[in-house]
Short mmCIF file of C-alpha atoms in Angstrom, two decimals:
data_model
loop_
_atom_site.label_atom_id
_atom_site.label_comp_id
_atom_site.label_asym_id
_atom_site.label_seq_id
_atom_site.Cartn_x
_atom_site.Cartn_y
_atom_site.Cartn_z
CA MET I 1 22.10 51.78 -1.04
CA ASN I 2 22.13 55.70 -1.44
CA GLY I 3 21.65 57.92 1.49
CA ARG I 4 21.20 61.70 1.32
CA ALA I 5 19.28 64.28 2.85
CA TRP I 6 15.57 65.10 1.96
CA THR I 7 14.67 67.28 -0.55
CA TYR I 8 11.19 69.12 -1.02
CA GLU I 9 10.96 67.18 -4.11
CA ASP I 10 11.14 63.90 -1.84
CA LEU I 11 8.10 64.86 0.25
CA SER I 12 5.36 62.98 -1.84
CA ALA I 13 7.41 59.72 -1.80
CA ILE I 14 8.04 59.83 1.94
CA ALA I 15 4.27 60.48 2.65
CA ALA I 16 3.43 57.70 0.53
CA LEU I 17 6.08 55.41 2.77
CA GLU I 18 4.65 57.23 5.78
CA LYS I 19 0.91 56.21 5.03
CA GLU I 20 2.14 52.65 3.94
CA CYS I 21 3.92 52.02 7.33
CA PHE I 22 1.56 54.15 9.66
CA PRO I 23 -1.91 53.99 7.95
CA THR I 24 -3.80 55.06 10.93
CA GLU I 25 -1.70 57.73 12.52
CA CYS I 26 0.66 58.95 9.31
CA TRP I 27 2.03 62.19 8.83
CA SER I 28 0.28 63.95 5.58
CA GLN I 29 2.24 65.58 2.90
CA ARG I 30 1.37 69.09 4.21
CA MET I 31 2.39 68.16 7.78
CA LEU I 32 6.18 66.76 6.29
CA ALA I 33 6.51 70.11 4.14
CA GLU I 34 5.78 72.26 7.13
CA SER I 35 8.26 70.84 9.39
CA PHE I 36 10.75 70.32 6.38
CA LEU I 37 10.38 74.11 5.80
CA GLY I 38 10.26 75.16 9.54
CA GLY I 39 14.10 75.61 9.65
CA LYS I 40 14.80 73.47 12.46
CA PHE I 41 14.50 70.21 10.80
CA PHE I 42 16.88 67.29 9.28
CA GLY I 43 15.52 64.56 7.35
CA SER I 44 17.75 61.40 5.93
CA LEU I 45 16.53 59.06 3.49
CA LEU I 46 17.82 55.88 1.69
CA GLU I 47 17.06 54.79 -1.66
CA GLU I 48 17.55 51.54 -3.18
CA ASP I 49 16.99 51.44 -7.16
CA GLY I 50 15.83 54.81 -7.21
CA ALA I 51 12.68 53.81 -4.73
CA LEU I 52 12.43 54.91 -1.31
CA ALA I 53 13.83 52.36 1.21
CA ALA I 54 13.74 54.31 4.45
CA TYR I 55 13.51 57.58 5.97
CA GLY I 56 13.82 59.59 9.15
CA GLY I 57 13.55 63.11 10.46
CA MET I 58 14.11 64.93 13.58
CA SER I 59 13.84 68.60 14.97
CA VAL I 60 16.81 70.43 16.71
CA VAL I 61 16.29 73.17 18.91
CA GLY I 62 19.06 74.54 21.31
CA ASP I 63 20.95 71.47 22.61
CA GLU I 64 17.98 68.93 21.83
CA ALA I 65 16.69 67.14 19.17
CA GLU I 66 13.63 64.84 18.85
CA ILE I 67 13.69 62.25 16.23
CA GLN I 68 9.95 62.65 14.82
CA LEU I 69 9.79 60.09 11.93
CA ILE I 70 11.72 56.93 10.97
CA ALA I 71 10.37 53.99 8.84
CA THR I 72 11.41 51.55 6.49
CA ALA I 73 9.72 50.02 3.65
CA GLU I 74 8.44 46.44 4.30
CA MET I 75 10.71 44.77 2.18
CA TYR I 76 14.00 46.27 3.39
CA ARG I 77 13.45 45.84 7.15
CA ARG I 78 15.80 44.20 9.60
CA CYS I 79 18.29 44.73 6.83
CA GLY I 80 19.99 47.60 8.56
CA ARG I 81 18.36 50.60 6.77
CA GLY I 82 16.71 51.78 10.00
CA GLY I 83 19.76 51.59 11.99
CA LYS I 84 21.55 53.42 9.26
CA ILE I 85 18.85 56.24 9.16
CA LEU I 86 19.10 56.30 12.97
CA ASP I 87 23.12 56.62 13.13
CA ASP I 88 22.65 59.42 10.15
CA LEU I 89 20.08 61.54 12.49
CA THR I 90 22.20 60.98 15.33
CA GLU I 91 25.53 61.79 13.58
CA GLU I 92 23.72 65.00 12.47
CA ALA I 93 22.62 66.20 15.82
CA ARG I 94 25.91 65.88 17.19
CA ARG I 95 27.39 67.93 14.08
CA ARG I 96 24.84 70.78 15.38
CA GLY I 97 25.68 70.56 18.87
CA VAL I 98 22.99 68.63 20.65
CA GLN I 99 23.53 66.96 23.59
CA ARG I 100 20.14 65.07 24.01
CA VAL I 101 18.24 63.18 21.26
CA PHE I 102 14.63 62.02 22.26
CA LEU I 103 12.35 59.68 20.74
CA GLU I 104 9.06 58.06 21.24
CA VAL I 105 8.35 54.19 20.41
CA ARG I 106 5.11 52.46 20.96
CA VAL I 107 5.60 49.78 23.82
CA SER I 108 4.73 46.66 21.52
CA ASN I 109 7.63 47.58 19.05
CA ARG I 110 10.17 45.61 20.38
CA ALA I 111 12.34 45.31 17.22
CA ALA I 112 12.51 49.29 17.23
CA MET I 113 13.17 49.26 20.93
CA LEU I 114 16.07 46.78 20.77
CA LEU I 115 17.68 48.88 17.76
CA TYR I 116 17.55 52.08 19.92
CA LEU I 117 18.79 50.25 22.83
CA LYS I 118 21.94 49.12 20.71
CA ARG I 119 22.42 52.50 19.40
CA GLY I 120 22.71 53.89 22.93
CA PHE I 121 19.43 55.18 23.89
CA ARG I 122 17.96 54.53 27.16
CA GLY I 123 14.12 54.36 28.50
CA LEU I 124 13.10 57.30 30.25
CA TYR I 125 9.43 56.80 31.23
CA ALA I 126 6.18 55.94 29.47
CA ARG I 127 3.44 58.04 28.04
CA SER I 128 0.28 56.54 29.05
CA ARG I 129 -2.46 56.02 26.08
CA TYR I 130 -0.28 58.41 23.79
CA TYR I 131 -1.20 56.62 20.43
CA PRO I 132 -4.59 57.20 19.01
CA ASP I 133 -5.38 53.37 19.62
CA GLY I 134 -4.76 53.83 23.34
CA GLU I 135 -1.30 52.26 23.33
CA ASP I 136 1.51 53.73 25.59
CA ALA I 137 4.87 55.17 24.44
CA LEU I 138 8.16 54.62 26.11
CA VAL I 139 10.23 58.23 25.75
CA MET I 140 13.90 57.20 25.15
CA VAL I 141 16.92 59.30 24.94
CA LYS I 142 20.68 59.10 23.77
CA GLU I 143 22.93 61.72 25.79
CA TRP I 144 26.23 62.68 25.06
CA LYS I 145 28.50 63.90 27.81
CA ASP I 146 31.52 66.29 26.70
#
């Protein structure tokens, strides 16, 4: 397992996996590129035998960050890859002086919620009908007190 930061050359593979994981609400390659090139973005990915296994991305503004993307290829789920990406993102956030990291998760995504809870996130509130299919999102936060 090889972990590293995104490069511009990774965007097509990330867009393909994004579409595979989230077929009805995926970020396009253009959206990924705009975020990547925006200057406030950090992305982490994992490769297995040269193939993209998992990725995540966040934006950082001041002392807050938002994890905008996190996904794992189906064959690598429940093997620790998502947790590794989440750890990479939160460690980078800390290096950048972030005090709070936010994310949204589908209320039906129990596996993701458990991962976030294990990594120190807590639920804040629900966003009603947040997703295109009408499902609610749970907004979660991880905070550090220095």
